[in-house]
Coordinates of C-alpha atoms in Angstrom, one line a residue:
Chain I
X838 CA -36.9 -1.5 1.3
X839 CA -34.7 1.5 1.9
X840 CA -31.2 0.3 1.9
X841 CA -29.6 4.1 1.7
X842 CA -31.0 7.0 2.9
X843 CA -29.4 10.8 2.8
X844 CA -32.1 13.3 4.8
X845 CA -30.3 16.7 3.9
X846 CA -27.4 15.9 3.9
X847 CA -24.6 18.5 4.0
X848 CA -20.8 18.1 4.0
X849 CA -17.9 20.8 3.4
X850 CA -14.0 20.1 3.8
X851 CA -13.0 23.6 5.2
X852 CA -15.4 26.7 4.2
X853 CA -16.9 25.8 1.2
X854 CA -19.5 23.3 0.7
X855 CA -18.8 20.2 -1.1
X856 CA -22.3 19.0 -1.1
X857 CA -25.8 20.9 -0.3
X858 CA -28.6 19.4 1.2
X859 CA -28.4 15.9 -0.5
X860 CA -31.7 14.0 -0.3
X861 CA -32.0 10.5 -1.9
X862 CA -33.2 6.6 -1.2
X863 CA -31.7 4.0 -2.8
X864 CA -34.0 0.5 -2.7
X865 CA -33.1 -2.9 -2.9
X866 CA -32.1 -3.9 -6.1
X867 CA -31.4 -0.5 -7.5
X868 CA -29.0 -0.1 -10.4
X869 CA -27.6 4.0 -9.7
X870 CA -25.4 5.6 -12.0
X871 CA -23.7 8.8 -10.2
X872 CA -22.6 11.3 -13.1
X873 CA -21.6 14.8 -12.7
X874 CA -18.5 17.4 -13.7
X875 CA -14.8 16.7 -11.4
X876 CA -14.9 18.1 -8.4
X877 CA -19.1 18.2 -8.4
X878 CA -18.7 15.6 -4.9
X879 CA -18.9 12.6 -6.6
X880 CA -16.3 10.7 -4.4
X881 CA -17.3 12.8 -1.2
X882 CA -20.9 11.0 -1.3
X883 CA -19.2 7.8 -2.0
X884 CA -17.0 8.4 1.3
X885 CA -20.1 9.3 3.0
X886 CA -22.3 6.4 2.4
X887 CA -19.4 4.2 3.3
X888 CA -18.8 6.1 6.3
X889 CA -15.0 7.5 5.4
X890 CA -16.3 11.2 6.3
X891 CA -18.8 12.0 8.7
X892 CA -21.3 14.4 7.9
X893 CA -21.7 18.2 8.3
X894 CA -25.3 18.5 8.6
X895 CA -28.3 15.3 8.0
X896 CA -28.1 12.4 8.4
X897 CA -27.8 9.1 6.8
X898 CA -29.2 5.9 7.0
X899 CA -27.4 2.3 6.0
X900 CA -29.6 -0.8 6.1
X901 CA -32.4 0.7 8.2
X902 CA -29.2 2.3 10.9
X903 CA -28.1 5.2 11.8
X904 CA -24.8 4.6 13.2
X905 CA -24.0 1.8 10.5
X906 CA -20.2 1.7 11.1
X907 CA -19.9 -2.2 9.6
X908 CA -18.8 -1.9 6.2
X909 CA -18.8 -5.8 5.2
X910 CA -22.4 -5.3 3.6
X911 CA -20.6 -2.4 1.4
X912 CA -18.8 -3.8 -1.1
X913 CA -16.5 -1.2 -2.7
X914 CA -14.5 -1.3 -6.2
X915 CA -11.9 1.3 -5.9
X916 CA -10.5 2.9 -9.6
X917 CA -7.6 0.6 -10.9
X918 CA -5.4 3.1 -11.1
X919 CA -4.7 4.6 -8.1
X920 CA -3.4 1.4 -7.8
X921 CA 0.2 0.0 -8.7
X922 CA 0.1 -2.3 -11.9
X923 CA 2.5 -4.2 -11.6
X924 CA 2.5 -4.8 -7.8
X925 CA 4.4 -8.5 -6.8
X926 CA 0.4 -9.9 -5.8
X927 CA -1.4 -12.7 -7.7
X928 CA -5.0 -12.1 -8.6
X929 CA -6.6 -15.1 -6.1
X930 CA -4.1 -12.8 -2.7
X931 CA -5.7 -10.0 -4.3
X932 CA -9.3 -11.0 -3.8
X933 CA -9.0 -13.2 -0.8
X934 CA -7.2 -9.8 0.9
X935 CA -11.1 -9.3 1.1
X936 CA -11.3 -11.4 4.0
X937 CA -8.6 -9.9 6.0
X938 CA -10.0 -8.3 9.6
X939 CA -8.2 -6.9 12.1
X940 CA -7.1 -9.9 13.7
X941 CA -6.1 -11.4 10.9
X942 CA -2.7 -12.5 11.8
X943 CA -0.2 -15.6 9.8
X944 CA -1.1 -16.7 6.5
X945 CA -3.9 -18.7 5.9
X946 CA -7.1 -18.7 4.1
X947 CA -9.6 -20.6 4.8
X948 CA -10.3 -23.2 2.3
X949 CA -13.9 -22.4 1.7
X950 CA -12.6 -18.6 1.3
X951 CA -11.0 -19.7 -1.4
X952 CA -12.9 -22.0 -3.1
X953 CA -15.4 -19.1 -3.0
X954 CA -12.7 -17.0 -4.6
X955 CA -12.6 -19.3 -7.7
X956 CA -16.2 -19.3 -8.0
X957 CA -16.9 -15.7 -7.8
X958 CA -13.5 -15.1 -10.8
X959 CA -15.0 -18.0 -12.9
X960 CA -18.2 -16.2 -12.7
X961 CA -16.3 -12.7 -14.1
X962 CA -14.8 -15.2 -16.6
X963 CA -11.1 -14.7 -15.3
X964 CA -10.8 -18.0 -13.6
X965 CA -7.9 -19.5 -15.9
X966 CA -5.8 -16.3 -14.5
X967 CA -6.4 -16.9 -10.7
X968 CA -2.7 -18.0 -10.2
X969 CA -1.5 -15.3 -12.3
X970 CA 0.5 -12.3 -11.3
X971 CA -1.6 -8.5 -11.5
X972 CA 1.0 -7.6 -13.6
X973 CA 0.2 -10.3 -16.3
X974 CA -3.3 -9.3 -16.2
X975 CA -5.2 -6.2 -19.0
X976 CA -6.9 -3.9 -18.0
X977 CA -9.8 -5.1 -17.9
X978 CA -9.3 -8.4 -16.4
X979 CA -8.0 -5.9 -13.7
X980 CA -11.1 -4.6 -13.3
X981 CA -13.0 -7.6 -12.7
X982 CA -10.3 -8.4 -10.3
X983 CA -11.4 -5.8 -8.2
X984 CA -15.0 -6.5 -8.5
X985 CA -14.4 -10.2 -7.4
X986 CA -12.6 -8.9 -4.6
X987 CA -15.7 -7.0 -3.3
X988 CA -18.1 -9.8 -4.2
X989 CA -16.0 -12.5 -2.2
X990 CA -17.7 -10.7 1.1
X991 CA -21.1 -10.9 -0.3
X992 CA -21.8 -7.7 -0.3
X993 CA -25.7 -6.4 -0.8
X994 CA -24.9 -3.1 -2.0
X995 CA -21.5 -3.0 -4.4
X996 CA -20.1 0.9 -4.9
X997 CA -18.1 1.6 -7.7
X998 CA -16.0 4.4 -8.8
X999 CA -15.2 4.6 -12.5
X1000 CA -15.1 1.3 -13.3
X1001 CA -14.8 1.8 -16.9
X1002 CA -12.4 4.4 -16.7
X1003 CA -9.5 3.1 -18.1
X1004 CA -10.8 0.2 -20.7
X1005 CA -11.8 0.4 -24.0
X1006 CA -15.4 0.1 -25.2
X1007 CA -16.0 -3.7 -25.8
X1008 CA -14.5 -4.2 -22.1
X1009 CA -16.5 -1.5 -20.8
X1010 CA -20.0 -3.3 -22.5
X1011 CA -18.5 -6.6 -20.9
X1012 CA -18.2 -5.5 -17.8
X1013 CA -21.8 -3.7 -17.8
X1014 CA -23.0 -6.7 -18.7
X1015 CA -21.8 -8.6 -15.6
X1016 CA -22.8 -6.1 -13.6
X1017 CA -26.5 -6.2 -14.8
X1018 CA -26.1 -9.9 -13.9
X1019 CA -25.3 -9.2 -10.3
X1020 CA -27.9 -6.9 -10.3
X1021 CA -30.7 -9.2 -10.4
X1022 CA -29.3 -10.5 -6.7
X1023 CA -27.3 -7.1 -5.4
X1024 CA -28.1 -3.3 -5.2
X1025 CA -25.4 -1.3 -7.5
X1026 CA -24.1 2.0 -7.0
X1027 CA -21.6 3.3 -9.6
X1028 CA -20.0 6.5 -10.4
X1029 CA -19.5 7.1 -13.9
X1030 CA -18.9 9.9 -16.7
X1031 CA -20.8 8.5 -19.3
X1032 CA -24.5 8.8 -18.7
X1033 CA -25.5 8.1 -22.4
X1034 CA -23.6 5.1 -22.1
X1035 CA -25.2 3.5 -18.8
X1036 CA -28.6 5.0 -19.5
X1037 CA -29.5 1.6 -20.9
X1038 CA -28.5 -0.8 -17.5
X1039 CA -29.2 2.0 -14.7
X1040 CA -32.7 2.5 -13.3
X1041 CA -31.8 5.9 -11.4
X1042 CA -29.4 8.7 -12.3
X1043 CA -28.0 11.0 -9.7
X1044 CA -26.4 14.0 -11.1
X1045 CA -24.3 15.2 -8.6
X1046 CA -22.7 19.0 -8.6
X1047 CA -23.4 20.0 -4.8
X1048 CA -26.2 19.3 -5.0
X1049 CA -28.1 16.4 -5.9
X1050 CA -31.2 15.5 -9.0
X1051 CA -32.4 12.1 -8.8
X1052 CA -34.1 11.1 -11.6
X1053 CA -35.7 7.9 -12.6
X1054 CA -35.1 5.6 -16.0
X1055 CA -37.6 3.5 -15.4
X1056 CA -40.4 5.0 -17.3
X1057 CA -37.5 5.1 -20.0
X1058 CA -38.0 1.6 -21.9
X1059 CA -36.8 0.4 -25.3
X1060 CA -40.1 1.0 -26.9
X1061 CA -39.8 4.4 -26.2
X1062 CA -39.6 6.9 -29.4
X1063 CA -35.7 7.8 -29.7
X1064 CA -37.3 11.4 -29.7
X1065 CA -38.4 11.4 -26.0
X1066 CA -35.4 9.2 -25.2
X1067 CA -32.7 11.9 -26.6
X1068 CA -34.9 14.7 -25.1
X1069 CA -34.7 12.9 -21.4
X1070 CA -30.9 12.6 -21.8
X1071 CA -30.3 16.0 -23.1
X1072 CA -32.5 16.7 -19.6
X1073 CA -30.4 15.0 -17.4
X1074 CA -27.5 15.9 -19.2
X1075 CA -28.3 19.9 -18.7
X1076 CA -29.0 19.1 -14.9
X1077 CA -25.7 17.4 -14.5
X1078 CA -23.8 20.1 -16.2
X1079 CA -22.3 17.6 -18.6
Chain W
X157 CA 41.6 -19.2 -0.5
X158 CA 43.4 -17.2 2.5
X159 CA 40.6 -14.6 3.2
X160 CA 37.8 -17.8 3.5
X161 CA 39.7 -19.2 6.0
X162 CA 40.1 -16.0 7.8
X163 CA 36.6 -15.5 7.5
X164 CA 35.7 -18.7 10.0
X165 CA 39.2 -18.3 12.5
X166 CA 39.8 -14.6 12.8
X167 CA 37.2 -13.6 14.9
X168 CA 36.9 -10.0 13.6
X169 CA 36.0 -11.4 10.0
X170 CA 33.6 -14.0 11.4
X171 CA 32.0 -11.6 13.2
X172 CA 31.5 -9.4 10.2
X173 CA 30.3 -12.1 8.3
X174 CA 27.6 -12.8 10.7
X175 CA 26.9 -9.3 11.0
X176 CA 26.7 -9.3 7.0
X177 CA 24.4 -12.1 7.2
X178 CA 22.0 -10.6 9.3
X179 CA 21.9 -7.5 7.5
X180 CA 21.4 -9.3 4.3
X181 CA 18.2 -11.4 6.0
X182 CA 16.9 -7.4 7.0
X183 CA 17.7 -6.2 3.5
X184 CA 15.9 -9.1 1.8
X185 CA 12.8 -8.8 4.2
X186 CA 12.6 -5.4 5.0
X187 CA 14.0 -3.9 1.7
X188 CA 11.5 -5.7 -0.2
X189 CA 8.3 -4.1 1.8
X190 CA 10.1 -0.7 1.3
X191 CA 10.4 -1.3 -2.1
X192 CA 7.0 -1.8 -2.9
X193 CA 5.2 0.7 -0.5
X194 CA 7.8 3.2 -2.2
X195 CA 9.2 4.8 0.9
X196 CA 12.4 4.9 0.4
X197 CA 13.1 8.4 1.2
X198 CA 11.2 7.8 4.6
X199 CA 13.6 5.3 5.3
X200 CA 16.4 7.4 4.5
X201 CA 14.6 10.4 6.8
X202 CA 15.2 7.8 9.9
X203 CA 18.3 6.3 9.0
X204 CA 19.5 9.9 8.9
X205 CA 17.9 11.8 11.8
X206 CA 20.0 8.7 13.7
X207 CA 23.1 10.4 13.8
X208 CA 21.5 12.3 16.9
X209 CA 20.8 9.2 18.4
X210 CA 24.6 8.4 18.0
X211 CA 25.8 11.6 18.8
X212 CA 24.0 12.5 22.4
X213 CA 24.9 8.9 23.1
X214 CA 28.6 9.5 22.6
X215 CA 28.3 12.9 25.0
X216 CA 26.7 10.9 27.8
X217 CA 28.8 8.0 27.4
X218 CA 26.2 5.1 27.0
X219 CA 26.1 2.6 23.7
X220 CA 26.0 4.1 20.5
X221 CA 23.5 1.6 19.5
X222 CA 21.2 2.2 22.4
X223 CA 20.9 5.8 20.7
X224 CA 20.7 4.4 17.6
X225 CA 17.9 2.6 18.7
X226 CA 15.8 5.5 20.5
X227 CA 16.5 8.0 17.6
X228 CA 15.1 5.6 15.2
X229 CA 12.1 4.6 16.9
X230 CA 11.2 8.0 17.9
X231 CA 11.6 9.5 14.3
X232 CA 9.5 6.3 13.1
X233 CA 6.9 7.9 15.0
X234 CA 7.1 10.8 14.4
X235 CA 6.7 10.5 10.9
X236 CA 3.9 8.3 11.1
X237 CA 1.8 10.8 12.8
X238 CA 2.8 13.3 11.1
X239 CA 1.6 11.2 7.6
X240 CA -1.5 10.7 9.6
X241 CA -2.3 14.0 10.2
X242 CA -1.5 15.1 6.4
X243 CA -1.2 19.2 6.8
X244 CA 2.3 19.6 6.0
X245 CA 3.9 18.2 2.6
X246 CA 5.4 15.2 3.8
X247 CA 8.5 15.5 1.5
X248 CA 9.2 18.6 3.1
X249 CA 8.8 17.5 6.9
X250 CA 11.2 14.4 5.6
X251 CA 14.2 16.5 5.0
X252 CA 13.9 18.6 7.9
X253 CA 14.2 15.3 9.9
X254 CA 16.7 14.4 8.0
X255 CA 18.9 17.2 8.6
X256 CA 18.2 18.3 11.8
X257 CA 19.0 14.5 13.0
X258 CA 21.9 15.0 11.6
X259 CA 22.8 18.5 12.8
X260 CA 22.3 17.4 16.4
X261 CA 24.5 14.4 15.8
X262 CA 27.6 17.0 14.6
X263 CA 26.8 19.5 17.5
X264 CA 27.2 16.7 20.3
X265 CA 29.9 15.0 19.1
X266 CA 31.5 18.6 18.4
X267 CA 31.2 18.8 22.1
X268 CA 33.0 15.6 22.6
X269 CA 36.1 14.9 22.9
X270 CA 38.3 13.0 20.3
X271 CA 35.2 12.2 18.5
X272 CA 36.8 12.3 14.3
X273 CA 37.4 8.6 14.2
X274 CA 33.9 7.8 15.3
X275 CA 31.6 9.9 13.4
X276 CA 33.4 8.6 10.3
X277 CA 32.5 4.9 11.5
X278 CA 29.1 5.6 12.2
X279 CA 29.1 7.7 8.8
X280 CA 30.4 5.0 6.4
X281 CA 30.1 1.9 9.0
X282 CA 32.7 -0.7 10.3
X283 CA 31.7 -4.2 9.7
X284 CA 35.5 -5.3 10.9
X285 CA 34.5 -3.4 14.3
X286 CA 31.6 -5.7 14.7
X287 CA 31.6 -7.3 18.2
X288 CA 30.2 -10.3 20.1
X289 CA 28.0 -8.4 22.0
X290 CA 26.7 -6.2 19.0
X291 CA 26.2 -9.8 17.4
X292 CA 23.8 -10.5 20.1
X293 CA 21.7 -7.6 20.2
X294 CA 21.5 -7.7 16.2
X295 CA 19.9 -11.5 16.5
X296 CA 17.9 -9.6 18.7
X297 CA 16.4 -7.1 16.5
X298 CA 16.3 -9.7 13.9
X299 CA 14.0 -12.0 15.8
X300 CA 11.5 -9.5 16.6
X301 CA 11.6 -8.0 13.0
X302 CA 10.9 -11.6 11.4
X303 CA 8.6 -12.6 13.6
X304 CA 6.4 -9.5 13.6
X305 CA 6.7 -9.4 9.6
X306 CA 5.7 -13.8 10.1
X307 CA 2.3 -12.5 11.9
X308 CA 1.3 -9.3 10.3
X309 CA 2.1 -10.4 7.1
X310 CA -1.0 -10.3 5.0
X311 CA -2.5 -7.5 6.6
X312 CA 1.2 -5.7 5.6
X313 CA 0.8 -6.4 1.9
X314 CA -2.8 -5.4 1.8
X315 CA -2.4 -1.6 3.7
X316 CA 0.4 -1.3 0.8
X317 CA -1.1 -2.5 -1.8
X318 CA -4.3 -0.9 -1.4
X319 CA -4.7 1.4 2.0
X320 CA -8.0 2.8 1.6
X321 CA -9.9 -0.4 1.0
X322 CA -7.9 -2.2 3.9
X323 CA -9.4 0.7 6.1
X324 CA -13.0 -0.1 4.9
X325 CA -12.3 -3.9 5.8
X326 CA -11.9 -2.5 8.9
X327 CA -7.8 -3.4 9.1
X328 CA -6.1 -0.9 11.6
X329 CA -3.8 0.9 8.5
X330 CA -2.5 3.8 10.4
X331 CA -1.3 1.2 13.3
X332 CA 0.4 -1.2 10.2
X333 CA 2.5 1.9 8.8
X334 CA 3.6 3.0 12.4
X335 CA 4.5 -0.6 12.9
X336 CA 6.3 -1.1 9.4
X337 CA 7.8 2.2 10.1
X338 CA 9.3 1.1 13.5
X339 CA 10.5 -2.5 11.6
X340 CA 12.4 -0.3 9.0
X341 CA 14.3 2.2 11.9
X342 CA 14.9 -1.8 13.9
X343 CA 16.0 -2.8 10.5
X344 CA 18.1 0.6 10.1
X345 CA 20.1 -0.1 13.7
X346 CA 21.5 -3.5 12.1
X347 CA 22.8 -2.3 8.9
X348 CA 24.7 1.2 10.1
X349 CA 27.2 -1.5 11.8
X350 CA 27.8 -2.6 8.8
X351 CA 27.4 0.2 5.8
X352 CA 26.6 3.1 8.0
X353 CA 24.2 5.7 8.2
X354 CA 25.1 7.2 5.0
X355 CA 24.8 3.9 2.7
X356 CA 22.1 2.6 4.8
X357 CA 19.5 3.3 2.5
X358 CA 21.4 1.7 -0.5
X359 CA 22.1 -1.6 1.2
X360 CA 17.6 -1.8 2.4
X361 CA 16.8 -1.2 -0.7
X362 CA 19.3 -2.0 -3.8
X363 CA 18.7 -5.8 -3.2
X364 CA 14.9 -5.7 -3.0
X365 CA 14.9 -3.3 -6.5
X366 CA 17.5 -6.1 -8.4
X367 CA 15.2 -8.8 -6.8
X368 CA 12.3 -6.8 -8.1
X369 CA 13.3 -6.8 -11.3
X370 CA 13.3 -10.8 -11.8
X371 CA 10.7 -11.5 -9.2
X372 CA 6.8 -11.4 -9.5
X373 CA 5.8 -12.3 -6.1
X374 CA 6.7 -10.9 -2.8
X375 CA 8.2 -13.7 -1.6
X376 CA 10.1 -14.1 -4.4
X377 CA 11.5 -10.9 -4.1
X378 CA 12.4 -11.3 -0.4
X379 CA 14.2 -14.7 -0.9
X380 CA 16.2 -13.1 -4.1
X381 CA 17.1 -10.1 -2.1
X382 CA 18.6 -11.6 1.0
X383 CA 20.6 -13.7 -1.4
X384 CA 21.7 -10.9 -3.0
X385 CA 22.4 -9.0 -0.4
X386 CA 24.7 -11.8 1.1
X387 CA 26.4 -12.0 -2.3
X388 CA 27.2 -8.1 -2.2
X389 CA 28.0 -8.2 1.7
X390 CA 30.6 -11.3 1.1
X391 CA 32.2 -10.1 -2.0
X392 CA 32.8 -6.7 -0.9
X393 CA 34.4 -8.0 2.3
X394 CA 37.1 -10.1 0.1
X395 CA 37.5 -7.2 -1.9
X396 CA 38.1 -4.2 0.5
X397 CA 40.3 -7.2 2.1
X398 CA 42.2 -7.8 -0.8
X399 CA 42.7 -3.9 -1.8
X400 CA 42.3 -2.5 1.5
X401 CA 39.2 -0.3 0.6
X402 CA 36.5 0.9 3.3
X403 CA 34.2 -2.3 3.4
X404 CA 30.7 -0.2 3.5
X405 CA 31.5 1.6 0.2
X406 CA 33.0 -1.5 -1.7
X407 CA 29.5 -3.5 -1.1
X408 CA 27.8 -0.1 -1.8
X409 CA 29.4 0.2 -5.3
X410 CA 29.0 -3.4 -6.1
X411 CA 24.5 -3.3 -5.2
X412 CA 24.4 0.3 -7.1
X413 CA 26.6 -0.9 -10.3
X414 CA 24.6 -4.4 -10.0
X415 CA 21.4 -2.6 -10.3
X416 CA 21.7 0.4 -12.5
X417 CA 23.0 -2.3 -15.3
X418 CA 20.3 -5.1 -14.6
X419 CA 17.9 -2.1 -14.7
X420 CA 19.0 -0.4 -17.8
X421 CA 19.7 -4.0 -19.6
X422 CA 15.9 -4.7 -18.6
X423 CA 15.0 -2.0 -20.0
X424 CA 16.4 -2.2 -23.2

């Protein structure tokens, strides 16, 4: 089942194009890693598929729709640091802020909401910090705390950008790890620099510089010989201009 | 012992210490949601940009605060759509409110007569000039700015906290910052009658930055700040009391010295 679709799909800011002719699917439990150089349009076709732009040319298709305009499906991990890290929130507001619509006015969560809240952050193993402050948290328990919060809505497709940016390596396996997990229930989307890196969790790889080459890990296993593994990254890895 | 006495039977002094405790409730509430969404210098822009307000109000003849009141609303907006739209550097499109409120404000009360005393009021504030009536219209303001922050109050912290994803969930952003916008020029009528336009700024924000700097949570911070700012408010009445001193500028020095220690000691 189709759960994104581009059909040449084109989209430029002012005269320049940011992205050319963009054709991809993405199927239901998909694991996608998005790599390419800065500036290649990496965010734009985030902000596409969860309709922040609109676009040029094509079109795209959410969930079988069109005109999919209702984002609770989406769930989206933004980077931690466009964020403020030591902003006065504790990390259970944080994720329950999830559940805010527009008409949510006063105070109160419901009590399910947040007994869902505490599952989903014992599940990312940062349960014990739930009453903590985001200042008290690393970086990486940061990170989770952003993935809970997009979880809490039960999303079936969770977008992320960078996720690993900004922890060190034995956070980032930790958190690729989780995210295989949720995997074997939700579609995953993730933009990322390291291609070597995610080659092992991913199924697809879009290289994305304008335009766009899907290419498929699947055939990729374990067993494989190093030799043809190495020679299919050094592949990709041209086509991404990495 | 004299001046607390005062304070509850001269009427003058209990006025300003009502208007001072208003303020303070503002500062704590409304500094502390400037303070984190970092938009001081917007605040400043409207406080500013008021002097028009003031000064086109004094050349007709009509309230000073009902200027007050239109300048600041109508630069909130302003500068909200002008955020929204995003072409111009924002910093830029700031100052030239800033200024050219305040250039209109000199040309009509130029144009007025015997205007000196006035401007320098509305420049530095007058909390012993405080009356009943203002007192009325200030409870005013501050009802409406409570209850508005009481009901929008989640959806508040998340546009500032994080903007983008409260848009994806759908939460009107763009109507939140022209609503907190609007709060902060309310917020900006109450305290020029009592620091004025020029220490405005200072008196929204210095309490919410000390408050910050001991307080994890929001609420914390709010609390701690309207203390604080009742503290500052009360003590530099007594002291520009007991030395004669323009009131504005005594509670002025006392926040700014208060803070750039606490800061510098916490950072040490």
């Amino acid at each position: 089942m189709k759960l994104v679709e581009f059909a040449d799909v084109s989209f430029n800011y002012d005269s320049s194009p940011t992205l050319i002719d963009i054709n991809f699917s993405i199927e239901k439990n998909d694991f996608v890693a998005i790599v390419g150089p800065n500036g290649g349009g990496k965010s734009t076709l985030l902000k596409l598929i969860l309709a922040q732009l609109a676009p040029s040319k094509g079109t795209i298709t959410i969930f079988g729709d069109k005109n999919y305009k209702s984002l609770e499906k989406l769930g989206y991990v933004p980077q931690f640091t466009t964020h403020q890290h030591d902003f006065p929130l504790r990390l259970i507001d944080m994720v329950l802020q999830s559940k805010l619509r527009n008409n949510s006015f006063f105070v109160r969560y419901s009590k399910q909401d947040k007994e869902r809240a505490t599952e989903i952050l014992k599940m990312l193993k940062i349960g014990e910090y739930k009453d903590r402050f985001l200042s008290e948290l690393s970086g990486g328990q940061r990170q989770r705390a952003l993935i809970a919060r997009a979880l809490i809505d039960d999303p079936e497709i969770l977008i992320l950008d960078e996720p690993t940016a900004s922890v060190d390596i034995s956070v980032e396996q930790d958190i690729y790890d989780i995210l295989k997990e949720l995997n074997k229930n939700i579609t995953i989307l993730l933009v990322t620099h390291d291609v070597s890196f995610v080659s092992k969790y991913v199924n697809k790889v879009f290289c994305v510089n304008r335009y766009l080459h899907a290419h498929k890990l699947d055939d990729l296993t374990d067993n494989d010989a190093q030799e043809v593994y190495n020679k299919s990254m050094k592949m990709i890895k041209h086509q991404c201009g990495l | 012992m004299e001046f607390f006495n005062s304070l509850f039977t001269v009427s003058f002094l209990r006025n300003a210490l009502l208007a001072g405790l208003m303020a303070s409730i503002v500062c704590g509430v409304m500094g502390s949601l400037v303070v984190v969404k970092r938009i001081s210098f917007v605040s400043g822009a409207i406080a500013h940009s008021v002097l028009g307000g003031i000064g086109i109000a004094y050349f007709l003849n009509i309230s000073p605060t009902i200027g007050t009141f239109v300048f600041a609303v109508f630069a909130a907006l302003l500068i909200s759509i002008i955020k929204q739209k995003k072409k111009e550097n924002e910093d830029t499109v700031l100052s030239a409110f800033w200024a050219i409120g305040m250039a209109i404000g000199i040309i009509f009360m130029s144009m007025t007569p015997g205007y000196n005393s006035n401007l320098m009021s509305y420049l530095f504030g007058n909390i012993l000039l405080v009356t009943t009536t203002d007192l009325w219209s200030l409870l005013a303001l501050l009802f409406v700015i409570i209850i508005t922050v009481v009901v929008f109050y989640r959806q508040f912290i998340a546009m500032i906290f994080d903007e983008e994803f409260a848009r994806l969930k759908k939460i009107k952003v763009n109507f939140l910052y022209t609503l907190l916008l609007i709060l902060i020029s309310l917020s900006v009528v109450i305290l020029i009658r009592v620091v004025g336009i020029i220490l405005v700024i200072a008196l929204l924000t210095l309490p919410a930055a000390i408050s910050r700097l001991f307080n994890r949570s929001i609420g914390g911070m709010m609390l701690w700040a309207s203390i604080l700012g009742l503290i500052f408010t009360l003590l530099g009445l007594w002291l520009s009391y007991l030395l004669n001193l323009p009131t504005g500028s005594v509670i002025i020095v006392l926040a700014g010295l208060t803070y750039i220690s606490l800061a510098l000691m916490k950072s040490h």
